Short mmCIF file of C-alpha atoms and ligand atoms in Angstrom, two decimals:
data_model
loop_
_atom_site.label_atom_id
_atom_site.label_comp_id
_atom_site.label_asym_id
_atom_site.label_seq_id
_atom_site.Cartn_x
_atom_site.Cartn_y
_atom_site.Cartn_z
CA MET E 33 237.83 79.78 166.23
CA SER E 34 235.79 77.16 164.38
CA TYR E 35 233.14 78.44 161.96
CA VAL E 36 230.40 76.78 164.02
CA LYS E 37 231.55 78.37 167.26
CA GLU E 38 231.96 81.75 165.61
CA ILE E 39 228.40 81.67 164.27
CA TYR E 40 226.93 80.49 167.55
CA GLU E 41 228.63 83.33 169.41
CA LYS E 42 227.41 85.81 166.81
CA VAL E 43 223.84 84.52 167.22
CA VAL E 44 224.01 84.95 171.00
CA ALA E 45 225.52 88.44 170.73
CA GLU E 46 223.17 89.69 168.03
CA ASN E 47 219.97 88.15 169.40
CA PRO E 48 220.03 88.93 173.11
CA ALA E 49 217.26 87.61 175.35
CA GLU E 50 216.38 84.80 172.95
CA PRO E 51 217.45 81.73 174.95
CA GLU E 52 215.22 79.22 173.14
CA PHE E 53 216.57 80.38 169.78
CA HIS E 54 220.16 80.09 171.05
CA GLN E 55 219.41 76.57 172.31
CA ALA E 56 217.99 75.39 168.98
CA VAL E 57 220.90 76.90 167.03
CA LYS E 58 223.45 75.33 169.39
CA GLU E 59 221.95 71.86 169.07
CA VAL E 60 221.87 72.03 165.29
CA LEU E 61 225.26 73.67 164.72
CA GLU E 62 227.15 71.42 167.10
CA SER E 63 225.90 68.29 165.44
CA LEU E 64 226.70 69.72 162.01
CA GLU E 65 230.35 70.17 162.93
CA PRO E 66 231.65 67.18 160.93
CA VAL E 67 229.82 68.36 157.78
CA ILE E 68 230.95 71.95 158.21
CA GLU E 69 234.57 70.97 158.80
CA LYS E 70 234.60 69.07 155.53
CA ASN E 71 233.30 72.05 153.57
CA GLU E 72 234.39 74.96 155.73
CA GLU E 73 236.04 77.11 153.09
CA GLU E 74 233.11 76.95 150.70
CA TYR E 75 230.49 77.50 153.40
CA ARG E 76 232.38 80.46 154.83
CA GLN E 77 232.76 82.01 151.42
CA LEU E 78 229.03 81.63 150.70
CA ALA E 79 228.09 82.68 154.27
CA ILE E 80 225.89 79.60 154.49
CA LEU E 81 225.62 79.56 158.28
CA GLU E 82 225.22 83.33 158.59
CA ARG E 83 222.26 83.11 156.22
CA MET E 84 220.80 80.03 157.86
CA VAL E 85 220.52 81.60 161.30
CA GLU E 86 218.96 84.83 160.02
CA PRO E 87 215.23 84.63 159.19
CA GLU E 88 214.36 85.96 155.75
CA ARG E 89 211.67 88.11 157.36
CA ILE E 90 210.07 88.73 160.76
CA ILE E 91 206.61 90.23 160.73
CA SER E 92 205.42 91.58 164.06
CA PHE E 93 202.11 93.31 164.55
CA ARG E 94 199.41 94.54 166.94
CA VAL E 95 196.27 92.42 167.32
CA PRO E 96 193.38 94.45 168.76
CA TRP E 97 190.12 92.71 169.68
CA ILE E 98 187.15 93.10 172.01
CA ASP E 99 186.34 90.60 174.77
CA ASP E 100 182.88 89.52 175.93
CA LYS E 101 182.73 92.29 178.52
CA GLY E 102 183.25 94.89 175.81
CA ASN E 103 186.83 95.62 176.86
CA ILE E 104 189.54 96.30 174.29
CA GLN E 105 192.40 93.76 174.37
CA ILE E 106 195.75 94.06 172.61
CA ASN E 107 198.04 91.14 171.81
CA LYS E 108 201.35 90.74 170.01
CA GLY E 109 201.11 88.82 166.72
CA TYR E 110 204.01 87.44 164.66
CA ARG E 111 204.96 85.50 161.59
CA ILE E 112 208.58 84.45 161.11
CA GLN E 113 209.36 83.60 157.49
CA PHE E 114 212.58 81.75 158.14
CA SER E 115 213.63 80.11 154.90
CA SER E 116 212.11 79.71 151.45
CA ALA E 117 215.12 77.81 150.07
CA ILE E 118 213.16 74.66 149.24
CA GLY E 119 209.56 75.88 149.02
CA PRO E 120 206.99 78.37 150.33
CA TYR E 121 207.28 79.11 154.06
CA LYS E 122 205.40 76.40 155.96
CA GLY E 123 204.79 75.96 159.68
CA GLY E 124 202.26 76.35 162.41
CA LEU E 125 200.77 79.18 164.45
CA ARG E 126 200.98 79.02 168.24
CA PHE E 127 198.56 80.89 170.52
CA HIS E 128 199.91 80.74 174.07
CA PRO E 129 200.69 83.42 176.67
CA THR E 130 204.41 82.50 176.59
CA VAL E 131 204.79 83.19 172.85
CA ASN E 132 207.57 85.65 172.02
CA GLN E 133 210.11 86.21 169.27
CA SER E 134 212.63 83.80 170.78
CA ILE E 135 210.19 80.90 170.90
CA LEU E 136 208.94 81.51 167.38
CA LYS E 137 212.47 81.85 166.01
CA PHE E 138 213.49 78.54 167.59
CA LEU E 139 210.40 76.89 166.15
CA GLY E 140 210.94 78.48 162.72
CA PHE E 141 214.59 77.44 162.66
CA GLU E 142 213.74 73.84 163.56
CA GLN E 143 210.97 73.85 160.99
CA VAL E 144 213.41 74.54 158.14
CA PHE E 145 215.31 71.28 158.79
CA LYS E 146 212.18 69.29 159.63
CA ASN E 147 210.45 70.32 156.43
CA SER E 148 213.57 69.46 154.46
CA LEU E 149 213.55 65.96 155.98
CA THR E 150 210.00 65.32 154.74
CA GLY E 151 211.34 65.30 151.17
CA LEU E 152 208.49 67.62 150.14
CA PRO E 153 208.90 71.13 148.68
CA ILE E 154 208.24 73.25 151.78
CA GLY E 155 210.33 76.02 153.36
CA GLY E 156 210.21 76.90 157.04
CA GLY E 157 208.17 79.41 159.02
CA LYS E 158 206.32 79.82 162.29
CA GLY E 159 203.96 82.35 163.80
CA GLY E 160 201.47 82.99 166.51
CA ALA E 161 200.52 85.36 169.29
CA ASN E 162 200.85 85.77 173.04
CA PHE E 163 197.09 85.22 173.23
CA ASP E 164 195.76 82.74 175.80
CA PRO E 165 192.80 80.75 174.41
CA LYS E 166 192.11 79.14 177.81
CA GLY E 167 188.77 80.12 179.25
CA LYS E 168 187.83 82.26 176.23
CA SER E 169 184.39 81.95 174.64
CA ASP E 170 184.01 80.89 171.01
CA ARG E 171 183.06 84.47 170.20
CA GLU E 172 186.26 85.78 171.75
CA ILE E 173 188.35 83.19 169.89
CA MET E 174 186.67 84.19 166.62
CA SER E 175 187.17 87.87 167.31
CA PHE E 176 190.87 87.30 168.01
CA CYS E 177 191.38 85.07 164.96
CA GLN E 178 189.67 87.56 162.66
CA SER E 179 191.79 90.43 163.91
CA TYR E 180 194.99 88.37 163.66
CA MET E 181 194.21 87.40 160.08
CA THR E 182 193.21 90.96 159.12
CA GLU E 183 196.92 91.79 159.39
CA LEU E 184 198.47 88.42 158.48
CA TYR E 185 196.63 87.98 155.17
CA LYS E 186 198.92 90.53 153.50
CA TYR E 187 201.93 88.28 153.90
CA ILE E 188 200.64 84.76 153.17
CA GLY E 189 199.27 82.82 150.20
CA ALA E 190 199.06 79.28 148.83
CA ASP E 191 202.39 79.71 146.98
CA GLN E 192 203.96 82.11 149.45
CA ASP E 193 203.44 81.14 153.08
CA VAL E 194 201.05 78.48 154.39
CA PRO E 195 200.43 78.48 158.17
CA ALA E 196 198.77 75.64 160.14
CA GLY E 197 198.08 74.80 163.79
CA ASP E 198 200.37 74.36 166.78
CA ILE E 199 199.77 74.79 170.53
CA GLY E 200 196.44 76.53 171.07
CA VAL E 201 195.54 76.49 167.38
CA GLY E 202 193.36 73.57 166.32
CA SER E 203 190.53 73.06 163.88
CA ARG E 204 188.28 75.69 165.48
CA GLU E 205 190.92 78.42 165.15
CA ILE E 206 191.97 77.34 161.63
CA GLY E 207 188.30 77.59 160.58
CA PHE E 208 187.95 81.17 161.85
CA LEU E 209 191.30 82.17 160.34
CA TYR E 210 190.41 80.64 156.98
CA GLY E 211 187.01 82.34 156.89
CA GLN E 212 188.61 85.73 157.47
CA TYR E 213 191.37 85.12 154.87
CA LYS E 214 188.73 84.28 152.28
CA ARG E 215 186.74 87.36 153.23
CA MET E 216 189.75 89.68 152.99
CA THR E 217 191.12 88.34 149.71
CA GLY E 218 188.17 86.75 147.93
CA ARG E 219 190.36 83.69 147.32
CA TYR E 220 189.47 80.08 148.09
CA GLU E 221 192.90 78.49 148.15
CA GLY E 222 195.17 76.24 150.20
CA VAL E 223 196.56 79.08 152.28
CA LEU E 224 196.18 77.24 155.59
CA THR E 225 196.41 73.54 156.40
CA GLY E 226 194.63 71.61 159.10
CA LYS E 227 191.35 72.81 157.62
CA GLY E 228 188.07 71.01 158.29
CA LEU E 229 187.13 68.20 155.92
CA SER E 230 184.12 70.13 154.61
CA TYR E 231 186.20 73.03 153.24
CA GLY E 232 189.43 71.62 151.83
CA GLY E 233 191.09 69.86 154.72
CA SER E 234 192.92 66.57 154.34
CA GLN E 235 191.96 63.26 155.82
CA THR E 236 194.50 62.16 158.47
CA ARG E 237 195.89 65.69 159.13
CA ARG E 238 194.35 65.73 162.61
CA GLN E 239 196.01 62.40 163.42
CA ALA E 240 199.19 62.91 161.41
CA THR E 241 201.72 64.22 163.92
CA GLY E 242 200.88 61.61 166.56
CA TYR E 243 200.53 58.74 164.08
CA GLY E 244 203.76 59.73 162.35
CA LEU E 245 205.55 59.79 165.69
CA VAL E 246 204.56 56.20 166.36
CA TYR E 247 205.46 55.12 162.80
CA ILE E 248 209.00 56.44 163.15
CA LEU E 249 209.26 55.07 166.69
CA GLU E 250 208.43 51.64 165.29
CA GLU E 251 211.18 52.03 162.67
CA MET E 252 213.68 52.95 165.36
CA LEU E 253 212.61 50.03 167.57
CA GLU E 254 212.74 47.59 164.69
CA ALA E 255 216.27 48.66 163.77
CA ALA E 256 217.23 47.85 167.37
CA GLY E 257 215.48 44.47 167.29
CA LYS E 258 212.60 45.62 169.49
CA SER E 259 208.86 46.14 169.12
CA ILE E 260 206.15 48.36 170.61
CA GLU E 261 204.02 45.33 171.53
CA ASN E 262 203.05 45.31 175.24
CA GLN E 263 205.47 48.11 176.06
CA LYS E 264 204.49 50.60 178.78
CA ILE E 265 204.39 54.07 177.31
CA ILE E 266 204.18 57.56 178.81
CA VAL E 267 202.82 60.36 176.63
CA SER E 268 203.14 63.87 178.05
CA GLY E 269 200.53 66.45 177.08
CA SER E 270 196.95 65.74 176.09
CA GLY E 271 196.56 67.94 173.05
CA ASN E 272 196.48 67.13 169.36
CA VAL E 273 199.87 65.42 169.15
CA ALA E 274 199.58 63.52 172.44
CA ILE E 275 196.07 62.16 171.81
CA TYR E 276 196.86 60.70 168.39
CA ALA E 277 200.27 59.42 169.45
CA ALA E 278 198.50 57.56 172.25
CA GLU E 279 195.83 56.30 169.86
CA LYS E 280 198.31 54.85 167.36
CA ALA E 281 200.61 53.50 170.08
CA MET E 282 197.67 51.53 171.51
CA GLU E 283 196.51 50.38 168.06
CA GLU E 284 199.98 48.98 167.53
CA GLY E 285 199.90 47.02 170.79
CA GLY E 286 201.51 49.42 173.27
CA ILE E 287 200.02 50.25 176.67
CA VAL E 288 199.76 53.98 177.41
CA ILE E 289 199.78 54.43 181.18
CA ALA E 290 200.23 58.18 181.75
CA MET E 291 199.29 61.51 180.13
CA SER E 292 199.40 65.11 181.35
CA ASP E 293 198.50 68.75 180.89
CA SER E 294 200.18 71.86 182.22
CA ALA E 295 198.64 71.35 185.67
CA GLY E 296 199.46 67.70 186.36
CA TYR E 297 199.41 64.11 185.15
CA ILE E 298 197.24 61.03 185.40
CA HIS E 299 198.57 57.52 185.90
CA ASP E 300 196.34 54.64 184.86
CA PRO E 301 198.22 51.32 185.11
CA ALA E 302 195.24 49.57 183.48
CA GLY E 303 195.86 51.56 180.26
CA ILE E 304 194.44 54.96 179.37
CA LYS E 305 190.90 55.00 178.00
CA LEU E 306 191.36 57.42 175.14
CA ASP E 307 187.66 58.03 174.48
CA ILE E 308 187.48 59.63 177.93
CA ILE E 309 190.59 61.77 177.26
CA LYS E 310 189.07 62.87 173.94
CA ASP E 311 185.79 63.76 175.61
CA ILE E 312 187.56 65.81 178.29
CA LYS E 313 190.02 67.54 175.97
CA GLU E 314 188.43 67.72 172.51
CA VAL E 315 184.78 68.10 173.45
CA LYS E 316 184.64 69.74 176.88
CA ARG E 317 188.03 71.53 176.75
CA GLY E 318 188.53 70.42 180.37
CA ARG E 319 191.47 69.45 182.57
CA ILE E 320 193.29 66.09 182.72
CA ARG E 321 192.48 65.67 186.42
CA GLU E 322 188.84 64.99 185.43
CA TYR E 323 190.04 61.64 184.05
CA ALA E 324 190.81 60.38 187.55
CA ASP E 325 187.28 61.39 188.67
CA ARG E 326 185.84 59.23 185.91
CA VAL E 327 188.19 56.22 185.91
CA PRO E 328 188.63 54.24 189.15
CA THR E 329 191.98 52.67 188.16
CA ALA E 330 193.58 56.11 187.65
CA SER E 331 195.26 58.57 189.99
CA TYR E 332 195.91 62.29 189.47
CA HIS E 333 199.11 64.05 190.53
CA GLU E 334 199.63 67.81 190.51
CA GLY E 335 202.75 69.17 188.85
CA LYS E 336 205.38 67.99 186.39
CA GLY E 337 206.18 64.53 187.80
CA ILE E 338 205.07 62.47 184.80
CA TRP E 339 208.64 61.30 184.06
CA SER E 340 208.78 59.55 187.44
CA VAL E 341 206.27 56.93 186.25
CA PRO E 342 208.24 53.78 185.30
CA CYS E 343 207.90 53.00 181.59
CA ASP E 344 209.64 51.38 178.61
CA ILE E 345 209.07 54.21 176.14
CA ALA E 346 208.56 57.95 176.68
CA LEU E 347 206.89 60.25 174.16
CA PRO E 348 207.13 63.92 175.21
CA CYS E 349 204.29 65.63 173.33
CA ALA E 350 203.56 68.85 175.26
CA THR E 351 206.07 71.67 174.85
CA GLN E 352 209.72 72.80 174.74
CA ASN E 353 212.04 72.06 177.66
CA GLU E 354 209.51 69.88 179.47
CA LEU E 355 212.06 67.09 180.02
CA HIS E 356 215.18 68.03 182.02
CA LEU E 357 218.37 66.14 182.79
CA ALA E 358 217.00 64.88 186.12
CA ASP E 359 213.90 63.58 184.30
CA ALA E 360 216.06 61.81 181.72
CA GLN E 361 218.11 60.20 184.48
CA MET E 362 214.95 59.11 186.28
CA LEU E 363 213.51 57.61 183.09
CA ALA E 364 216.73 55.64 182.54
CA ALA E 365 216.90 54.48 186.15
CA ASN E 366 213.33 53.18 185.83
CA GLY E 367 214.11 51.14 182.71
CA CYS E 368 212.99 53.43 179.89
CA TYR E 369 214.98 52.56 176.76
CA ALA E 370 213.41 54.66 173.99
CA VAL E 371 212.35 58.30 173.68
CA ALA E 372 210.80 59.98 170.63
CA GLU E 373 209.91 63.67 170.65
CA GLY E 374 206.38 64.53 169.55
CA ALA E 375 206.80 68.11 170.74
CA ASN E 376 209.39 70.54 169.39
CA MET E 377 212.56 70.50 171.54
CA PRO E 378 210.89 68.97 174.63
CA ALA E 379 214.22 67.66 175.94
CA THR E 380 216.74 70.21 177.20
CA LEU E 381 220.27 70.10 175.72
CA ASP E 382 221.72 68.25 178.71
CA ALA E 383 218.85 65.74 178.70
CA THR E 384 219.45 65.12 174.98
CA ASP E 385 223.18 64.65 175.60
CA PHE E 386 222.38 62.21 178.38
CA PHE E 387 220.15 60.13 176.08
CA LEU E 388 222.84 60.09 173.41
CA LYS E 389 225.55 59.03 175.83
CA SER E 390 223.47 56.30 177.45
CA ASP E 391 222.10 53.43 175.45
CA ILE E 392 218.68 55.02 175.13
CA LEU E 393 217.22 55.17 171.65
CA PHE E 394 216.41 58.82 170.98
CA MET E 395 214.59 60.33 167.99
CA PRO E 396 214.59 64.16 167.94
CA GLY E 397 211.46 66.19 167.22
CA LYS E 398 212.47 67.48 163.82
CA ALA E 399 212.36 63.91 162.52
CA ALA E 400 209.85 62.37 164.93
CA ASN E 401 207.08 64.95 164.62
CA ALA E 402 207.53 65.71 160.91
CA GLY E 403 204.43 63.68 160.01
CA GLY E 404 202.22 66.68 160.81
CA VAL E 405 203.83 69.09 158.42
CA ALA E 406 204.33 66.35 155.82
CA THR E 407 200.59 65.72 155.81
CA SER E 408 200.05 69.47 155.61
CA ALA E 409 202.10 69.36 152.41
CA LEU E 410 199.82 66.55 151.18
CA GLU E 411 196.86 68.82 151.98
CA MET E 412 198.49 71.52 149.83
CA SER E 413 198.84 69.04 146.97
CA GLN E 414 195.19 68.06 147.22
CA ASN E 415 194.11 71.72 147.30
CA SER E 416 196.23 72.56 144.24
CA THR E 417 194.73 69.73 142.23
CA ARG E 418 191.20 70.24 143.65
CA LEU E 419 191.11 66.62 144.80
CA SER E 420 190.63 64.93 148.14
CA TRP E 421 192.21 61.62 148.95
CA SER E 422 190.89 58.86 151.22
CA PHE E 423 192.02 58.38 154.82
CA ASP E 424 193.89 55.21 153.91
CA LYS E 425 195.67 56.82 151.00
CA VAL E 426 196.97 59.71 153.11
CA ASP E 427 197.80 57.39 156.02
CA ASP E 428 199.80 55.09 153.69
CA LYS E 429 201.71 58.07 152.32
CA LEU E 430 202.36 59.27 155.86
CA ARG E 431 203.76 55.91 156.90
CA GLY E 432 205.96 55.85 153.80
CA ILE E 433 207.24 59.36 154.52
CA MET E 434 208.12 58.46 158.12
CA GLN E 435 209.96 55.32 156.98
CA ASP E 436 211.84 57.41 154.45
CA ILE E 437 212.77 59.98 157.11
CA PHE E 438 214.07 57.21 159.37
CA GLU E 439 216.24 55.86 156.56
CA LYS E 440 217.62 59.30 155.70
CA VAL E 441 218.39 60.06 159.34
CA ALA E 442 220.02 56.69 160.01
CA ASP E 443 221.99 56.90 156.77
CA ALA E 444 223.31 60.43 157.41
CA ALA E 445 224.44 59.38 160.90
CA LYS E 446 226.20 56.34 159.46
CA ARG E 447 227.95 58.36 156.74
CA TYR E 448 229.63 60.43 159.45
CA ASN E 449 230.44 57.45 161.68
CA LEU E 450 227.81 58.51 164.18
CA GLU E 451 225.71 55.39 163.99
CA ASN E 452 222.50 55.54 166.07
CA ASN E 453 222.99 59.26 166.78
CA TYR E 454 219.68 60.32 165.25
CA VAL E 455 220.12 63.92 166.45
CA ALA E 456 223.18 64.32 164.24
CA GLY E 457 221.53 62.27 161.47
CA ALA E 458 218.40 64.47 161.39
CA ASN E 459 220.35 67.72 161.44
CA ILE E 460 222.80 66.59 158.77
CA ALA E 461 220.18 65.15 156.42
CA GLY E 462 217.92 68.20 156.81
CA PHE E 463 220.85 70.60 156.32
CA GLU E 464 222.25 68.98 153.17
CA LYS E 465 219.16 69.59 151.07
CA VAL E 466 218.73 73.18 152.25
CA VAL E 467 222.39 73.99 151.50
CA ASP E 468 222.09 72.48 148.07
CA ALA E 469 219.06 74.64 147.28
CA MET E 470 220.74 77.76 148.69
CA LYS E 471 223.84 77.23 146.61
CA ALA E 472 221.80 76.76 143.45
CA GLN E 473 219.79 79.94 143.97
CA GLY E 474 222.68 82.31 144.53
CA LEU E 475 222.97 85.05 147.10
CA VAL E 476 219.40 85.71 148.23
P1 NDP P 691 197.82 71.44 171.85
O1 NDP P 691 197.54 72.85 172.15
O2 NDP P 691 196.81 70.62 171.16
O3 NDP P 691 198.25 70.66 173.18
C1 NDP P 691 199.32 71.10 173.95
C2 NDP P 691 199.43 70.20 175.17
O4 NDP P 691 200.66 70.50 175.85
C3 NDP P 691 198.33 70.41 176.19
O5 NDP P 691 198.09 69.24 176.88
C4 NDP P 691 198.94 71.49 177.09
O6 NDP P 691 198.37 71.52 178.40
C5 NDP P 691 200.38 71.04 177.14
N1 NDP P 691 201.23 72.21 177.39
C6 NDP P 691 201.30 73.34 176.64
N2 NDP P 691 202.15 74.21 177.17
C7 NDP P 691 202.63 73.62 178.28
C8 NDP P 691 203.55 74.01 179.26
N3 NDP P 691 204.17 75.22 179.21
N4 NDP P 691 203.83 73.14 180.27
C9 NDP P 691 203.21 71.92 180.31
N5 NDP P 691 202.32 71.50 179.40
C10 NDP P 691 202.04 72.33 178.40
O7 NDP P 691 199.19 71.47 171.00
P2 NDP P 691 199.80 70.36 170.05
O8 NDP P 691 199.46 69.00 170.55
O9 NDP P 691 199.46 70.72 168.66
O10 NDP P 691 201.37 70.62 170.22
C11 NDP P 691 202.17 69.95 171.19
C12 NDP P 691 203.61 70.03 170.80
O11 NDP P 691 203.80 69.38 169.54
C13 NDP P 691 204.20 71.41 170.62
O12 NDP P 691 205.57 71.41 170.98
C14 NDP P 691 204.10 71.65 169.12
O13 NDP P 691 205.02 72.61 168.68
C15 NDP P 691 204.44 70.27 168.62
N6 NDP P 691 204.00 69.93 167.27
C16 NDP P 691 202.70 70.05 166.88
C17 NDP P 691 202.32 69.67 165.62
C18 NDP P 691 200.88 69.69 165.18
O14 NDP P 691 200.61 69.23 164.07
N7 NDP P 691 199.94 70.17 165.99
C19 NDP P 691 203.29 69.18 164.63
C20 NDP P 691 204.62 69.02 165.16
C21 NDP P 691 204.94 69.40 166.43
P3 NDP P 691 197.32 72.70 178.80
O15 NDP P 691 196.08 72.35 178.06
O16 NDP P 691 197.23 72.60 180.26
O17 NDP P 691 197.96 73.97 178.33
O1 2IT P 692 205.67 72.09 164.40
C1 2IT P 692 205.06 71.71 163.39
O2 2IT P 692 205.60 71.03 162.52
C2 2IT P 692 203.64 72.08 163.26
N1 2IT P 692 203.10 72.71 164.16
C3 2IT P 692 202.88 71.71 162.02
C4 2IT P 692 203.18 72.65 160.91
C5 2IT P 692 202.33 72.50 159.68
O3 2IT P 692 202.49 73.36 158.81
O4 2IT P 692 201.55 71.55 159.56
#
């Protein structure tokens, strides 16, 4: 049996009931096959793959807190410290009722390769809780964040593990978490990224994932002789990544015609008015359907049908497995020719395979959404040197990093005769640096 197959089967057998983790491992290992085959003896001897699929540490803990009615609530909290081969663990925290060990392991595993692609010295981690922030008061959110950090602070630090935001964790939550970390440890340090600008945050971090997604999309389009100008674009989700992807896509001349949340989607053929989306989502914490009440050219549709809207470019920016094979086929049938993943693993394995086999340009999340964590690493640099850089300086660096990632990904694909297969390119380029660091550091 091939080394790759053997390890995949071992992962499935030893990690039952973790389908998202299996999926992420399968996607990565299968596309690494040509690299592994070339070096199989050495990798087997050093147990490279066995080590890569096993997190260095999983921390799992109880999070007790009291709601506004005075009732005790208990949630499950986690931090997965996946790999410190190339730097301190780095990756977001997700607060969502669906959070479990499988989802966080898939996200942590992806993060290792993504962070490697950024070219910056950051390892991979992920954490979160099965806490649902929807409908909670600010006091409840603060109470939860303080309790979560009261346990987590023991395991993190500016040179050890540096969490940030993800679904359900934005600047409000990072503020409460940071305040509690400082209170528990007495240290004012870059232990979290995505902080507010008044207490050590970086310019452009809020925008970074979405902006970076559009920067790498533009690289991919340019390499194919195309441009974003006047293209009709669908952006799923309406959270942090989606909003700033839409903003940059429009700044660059694209026309964003649909966005969504977990309840439904809006279609506005006249072009989405982002100030209204920001007001609904960032200020009022409302629902996307309210957009159609406020904008006469827009319609609201319940459910997951956003991929049925005809478009040129699709940017899935909500969550994992939000884009299935049937959606991919529908996008293609309606003329969509480019897809870049703002979310982590939004396309299922069969949808990804379909994109790769058709002529659709496809940039996977670990390359396409790496601008967020890359800018987090820039925030860490600023914190370490006690400096803060201008918006333009960070934005320029972000654009440069995304161009560099595109080159690395395209080059790795080419080296293995897999031209334009950016899934293989991203996995191979990310993997090579991590393996190199693992080999140098011995058996740890
Ligand atoms: P937010 O919480 O800001 O927004 C999430 C959006 O996705 C909301 O519109 C939400 O709708 C929707 N959504 C969440 N869960 C589901 C679901 N199960 N089905 C349908 N829609 C859903 O999160 P982010 O924008 O930060 O994250 C979005 C994606 O991008 C995630 O995959 C995340 O891992 C990834 N990512 C984030 C980075 C960052 O810097 N924030 C960096 C790189 C990747 P609703 O409000 O109805 O729940
Ligand atoms: O998935 C991701 O890359 C993030 N949620 C951002 C991680 C970070 O540390 O900025």
